mmCIF file of C-alpha atoms in Angstrom:
data_model
loop_
_atom_site.group_PDB
_atom_site.id
_atom_site.type_symbol
_atom_site.label_atom_id
_atom_site.label_comp_id
_atom_site.label_asym_id
_atom_site.label_seq_id
_atom_site.Cartn_x
_atom_site.Cartn_y
_atom_site.Cartn_z
ATOM 1 C CA UNK A 1 10.605 -37.870 9.925
ATOM 2 C CA UNK A 2 12.522 -33.995 10.810
ATOM 3 C CA UNK A 3 11.622 -33.080 7.322
ATOM 4 C CA UNK A 4 7.975 -34.183 6.650
ATOM 5 C CA UNK A 5 7.136 -33.123 10.383
ATOM 6 C CA UNK A 6 8.556 -28.964 9.348
ATOM 7 C CA UNK A 7 6.669 -30.030 6.634
ATOM 8 C CA UNK A 8 2.668 -31.272 8.336
ATOM 9 C CA UNK A 9 3.862 -27.508 10.449
ATOM 10 C CA UNK A 10 4.097 -25.480 7.189
ATOM 11 C CA UNK A 11 0.651 -27.347 5.756
ATOM 12 C CA UNK A 12 -1.147 -26.514 9.348
ATOM 13 C CA UNK A 13 -0.047 -22.696 9.570
ATOM 14 C CA UNK A 14 -1.791 -22.167 6.217
ATOM 15 C CA UNK A 15 -4.499 -24.673 6.578
ATOM 16 C CA UNK A 16 -5.285 -22.537 10.112
ATOM 17 C CA UNK A 17 -4.900 -18.919 8.382
ATOM 18 C CA UNK A 18 -7.665 -20.505 5.479
ATOM 19 C CA UNK A 19 -9.751 -21.310 9.013
ATOM 20 C CA UNK A 20 -8.808 -17.654 10.168
ATOM 21 C CA UNK A 21 -9.785 -16.207 7.359
ATOM 22 C CA UNK A 22 -13.644 -18.047 7.206
ATOM 23 C CA UNK A 23 -14.004 -17.131 10.088
ATOM 24 C CA UNK A 24 -13.699 -13.483 9.597
ATOM 25 C CA UNK A 25 -15.496 -13.270 6.655
ATOM 26 C CA UNK A 26 -18.723 -15.314 7.603
ATOM 27 C CA UNK A 27 -18.856 -14.291 11.872
ATOM 28 C CA UNK A 28 -15.763 -11.775 12.932
ATOM 29 C CA UNK A 29 -16.135 -8.480 10.637
ATOM 30 C CA UNK A 30 -20.095 -10.966 8.457
ATOM 31 C CA UNK A 31 -19.889 -9.739 5.204
ATOM 32 C CA UNK A 32 -19.631 -12.667 4.180
ATOM 33 C CA UNK A 33 -22.352 -14.580 6.607
ATOM 34 C CA UNK A 34 -24.260 -17.293 4.764
ATOM 35 C CA UNK A 35 -21.199 -18.504 2.667
ATOM 36 C CA UNK A 36 -20.635 -21.978 1.278
ATOM 37 C CA UNK A 37 -17.568 -23.454 0.062
ATOM 38 C CA UNK A 38 -16.018 -26.564 -1.222
ATOM 39 C CA UNK A 39 -12.727 -27.643 -1.330
ATOM 40 C CA UNK A 40 -12.951 -26.640 -5.139
ATOM 41 C CA UNK A 41 -13.738 -23.012 -4.613
ATOM 42 C CA UNK A 42 -11.014 -22.580 -1.729
ATOM 43 C CA UNK A 43 -8.773 -22.801 -4.403
ATOM 44 C CA UNK A 44 -10.201 -21.202 -7.450
ATOM 45 C CA UNK A 45 -10.665 -18.106 -4.521
ATOM 46 C CA UNK A 46 -14.388 -17.408 -5.301
ATOM 47 C CA UNK A 47 -14.401 -15.738 -1.448
ATOM 48 C CA UNK A 48 -15.410 -11.855 -1.600
ATOM 49 C CA UNK A 49 -11.873 -11.054 0.009
ATOM 50 C CA UNK A 50 -8.350 -11.523 -0.475
ATOM 51 C CA UNK A 51 -5.464 -12.520 2.026
ATOM 52 C CA UNK A 52 -1.996 -11.331 -0.327
ATOM 53 C CA UNK A 53 1.137 -11.406 2.364
ATOM 54 C CA UNK A 54 4.023 -9.695 1.805
ATOM 55 C CA UNK A 55 7.138 -11.887 -0.298
ATOM 56 C CA UNK A 56 3.734 -13.244 -2.918
ATOM 57 C CA UNK A 57 3.472 -11.490 -6.175
ATOM 58 C CA UNK A 58 0.774 -9.415 -5.260
ATOM 59 C CA UNK A 59 3.105 -7.768 -2.875
ATOM 60 C CA UNK A 60 6.763 -9.076 -3.387
ATOM 61 C CA UNK A 61 8.302 -6.105 -0.599
ATOM 62 C CA UNK A 62 9.809 -8.686 1.456
ATOM 63 C CA UNK A 63 10.397 -5.745 3.987
ATOM 64 C CA UNK A 64 6.931 -4.548 5.134
ATOM 65 C CA UNK A 65 6.693 -7.407 6.948
ATOM 66 C CA UNK A 66 9.257 -5.482 9.329
ATOM 67 C CA UNK A 67 6.535 -2.634 9.512
ATOM 68 C CA UNK A 68 3.534 -5.014 10.210
ATOM 69 C CA UNK A 69 5.491 -6.369 13.480
ATOM 70 C CA UNK A 70 5.680 -3.493 15.075
ATOM 71 C CA UNK A 71 2.359 -2.620 14.214
ATOM 72 C CA UNK A 72 0.825 -5.804 15.350
ATOM 73 C CA UNK A 73 3.597 -6.323 18.454
ATOM 74 C CA UNK A 74 3.745 -9.237 16.428
ATOM 75 C CA UNK A 75 7.131 -11.266 17.883
ATOM 76 C CA UNK A 76 6.278 -9.803 21.885
ATOM 77 C CA UNK A 77 3.163 -11.144 21.204
ATOM 78 C CA UNK A 78 2.736 -14.539 19.267
ATOM 79 C CA UNK A 79 6.816 -14.747 19.675
ATOM 80 C CA UNK A 80 7.076 -15.162 16.151
ATOM 81 C CA UNK A 81 10.443 -13.704 15.142
ATOM 82 C CA UNK A 82 11.759 -11.987 11.534
ATOM 83 C CA UNK A 83 15.539 -13.132 10.556
ATOM 84 C CA UNK A 84 17.456 -10.882 8.782
ATOM 85 C CA UNK A 85 16.229 -11.585 5.564
ATOM 86 C CA UNK A 86 12.370 -11.499 6.932
ATOM 87 C CA UNK A 87 11.478 -15.196 6.698
ATOM 88 C CA UNK A 88 9.258 -15.794 10.427
ATOM 89 C CA UNK A 89 10.885 -17.970 12.863
ATOM 90 C CA UNK A 90 9.047 -20.761 13.684
ATOM 91 C CA UNK A 91 9.001 -21.593 9.896
ATOM 92 C CA UNK A 92 5.300 -22.465 10.056
ATOM 93 C CA UNK A 93 4.870 -19.214 10.605
ATOM 94 C CA UNK A 94 2.108 -17.191 8.370
ATOM 95 C CA UNK A 95 1.564 -13.508 7.660
ATOM 96 C CA UNK A 96 -0.775 -11.537 5.162
ATOM 97 C CA UNK A 97 -3.743 -9.358 5.538
ATOM 98 C CA UNK A 98 -7.209 -9.009 4.655
ATOM 99 C CA UNK A 99 -8.701 -7.103 2.139
ATOM 100 C CA UNK A 100 -12.356 -7.624 2.508
ATOM 101 C CA UNK A 101 -13.872 -5.664 -0.508
ATOM 102 C CA UNK A 102 -15.035 -7.469 -3.756
ATOM 103 C CA UNK A 103 -13.463 -5.452 -5.614
ATOM 104 C CA UNK A 104 -10.663 -7.489 -4.495
ATOM 105 C CA UNK A 105 -8.365 -9.848 -6.816
ATOM 106 C CA UNK A 106 -5.817 -11.080 -7.348
ATOM 107 C CA UNK A 107 -3.040 -9.953 -9.060
ATOM 108 C CA UNK A 108 1.323 -10.321 -10.106
ATOM 109 C CA UNK A 109 2.862 -6.895 -9.796
ATOM 110 C CA UNK A 110 5.449 -7.360 -13.114
ATOM 111 C CA UNK A 111 8.700 -6.121 -13.921
ATOM 112 C CA UNK A 112 9.175 -2.091 -13.282
ATOM 113 C CA UNK A 113 11.374 -0.368 -14.310
ATOM 114 C CA UNK A 114 14.670 1.959 -12.486
ATOM 115 C CA UNK A 115 12.617 5.164 -12.461
ATOM 116 C CA UNK A 116 9.981 3.143 -10.205
ATOM 117 C CA UNK A 117 12.374 1.781 -7.742
ATOM 118 C CA UNK A 118 14.075 5.257 -7.101
ATOM 119 C CA UNK A 119 10.538 6.496 -6.479
ATOM 120 C CA UNK A 120 10.115 3.805 -3.839
ATOM 121 C CA UNK A 121 12.887 3.685 -2.349
ATOM 122 C CA UNK A 122 12.282 7.094 -1.955
ATOM 123 C CA UNK A 123 8.782 6.652 -0.524
ATOM 124 C CA UNK A 124 10.366 3.829 1.865
ATOM 125 C CA UNK A 125 13.557 6.113 3.592
ATOM 126 C CA UNK A 126 15.648 3.252 1.889
ATOM 127 C CA UNK A 127 18.509 4.016 -0.638
ATOM 128 C CA UNK A 128 18.240 2.373 -3.667
ATOM 129 C CA UNK A 129 21.147 -0.237 -3.030
ATOM 130 C CA UNK A 130 18.685 -2.048 -0.704
ATOM 131 C CA UNK A 131 15.360 -0.807 -3.053
ATOM 132 C CA UNK A 132 16.506 -3.139 -5.270
ATOM 133 C CA UNK A 133 17.968 -5.395 -3.399
ATOM 134 C CA UNK A 134 14.422 -6.292 -2.135
ATOM 135 C CA UNK A 135 12.872 -6.102 -5.182
ATOM 136 C CA UNK A 136 15.429 -8.222 -7.020
ATOM 137 C CA UNK A 137 12.552 -10.519 -8.383
ATOM 138 C CA UNK A 138 11.031 -7.912 -10.048
ATOM 139 C CA UNK A 139 13.271 -5.928 -11.585
ATOM 140 C CA UNK A 140 13.388 -4.858 -15.342
ATOM 141 C CA UNK A 141 16.567 -4.030 -16.005
ATOM 142 C CA UNK A 142 20.072 -5.658 -15.617
ATOM 143 C CA UNK A 143 21.560 -3.518 -11.656
#
């Protein structure tokens, strides 16, 4: 029972995020007011714009969630907290950003090298060991 309820909560959160993204495209920002999507179109991401999220292939750095939470006051306004590992609580929560540009496409960040991590860590005011820990899945070298 509990596992099924959690799985259902996760799916409902993702479905609501898709619904909100559609409302942004068709109404709030209105850049696709006449959009008509079938479920197959949705799965193919045939709509204009993207909704990437921290921790996914196009934005692998989870630490960006902390910045988002601060800017949005997410804990105060939505009661969604971040754990030490930057997981969202409640677990059935969704975060991401909207990009409306018609040229926006999903992509995956490939393996990165030490010089890129050093540069990234400097730009984020983060020590290299911490940057490597958060970026471990995309490191193109052994730590």
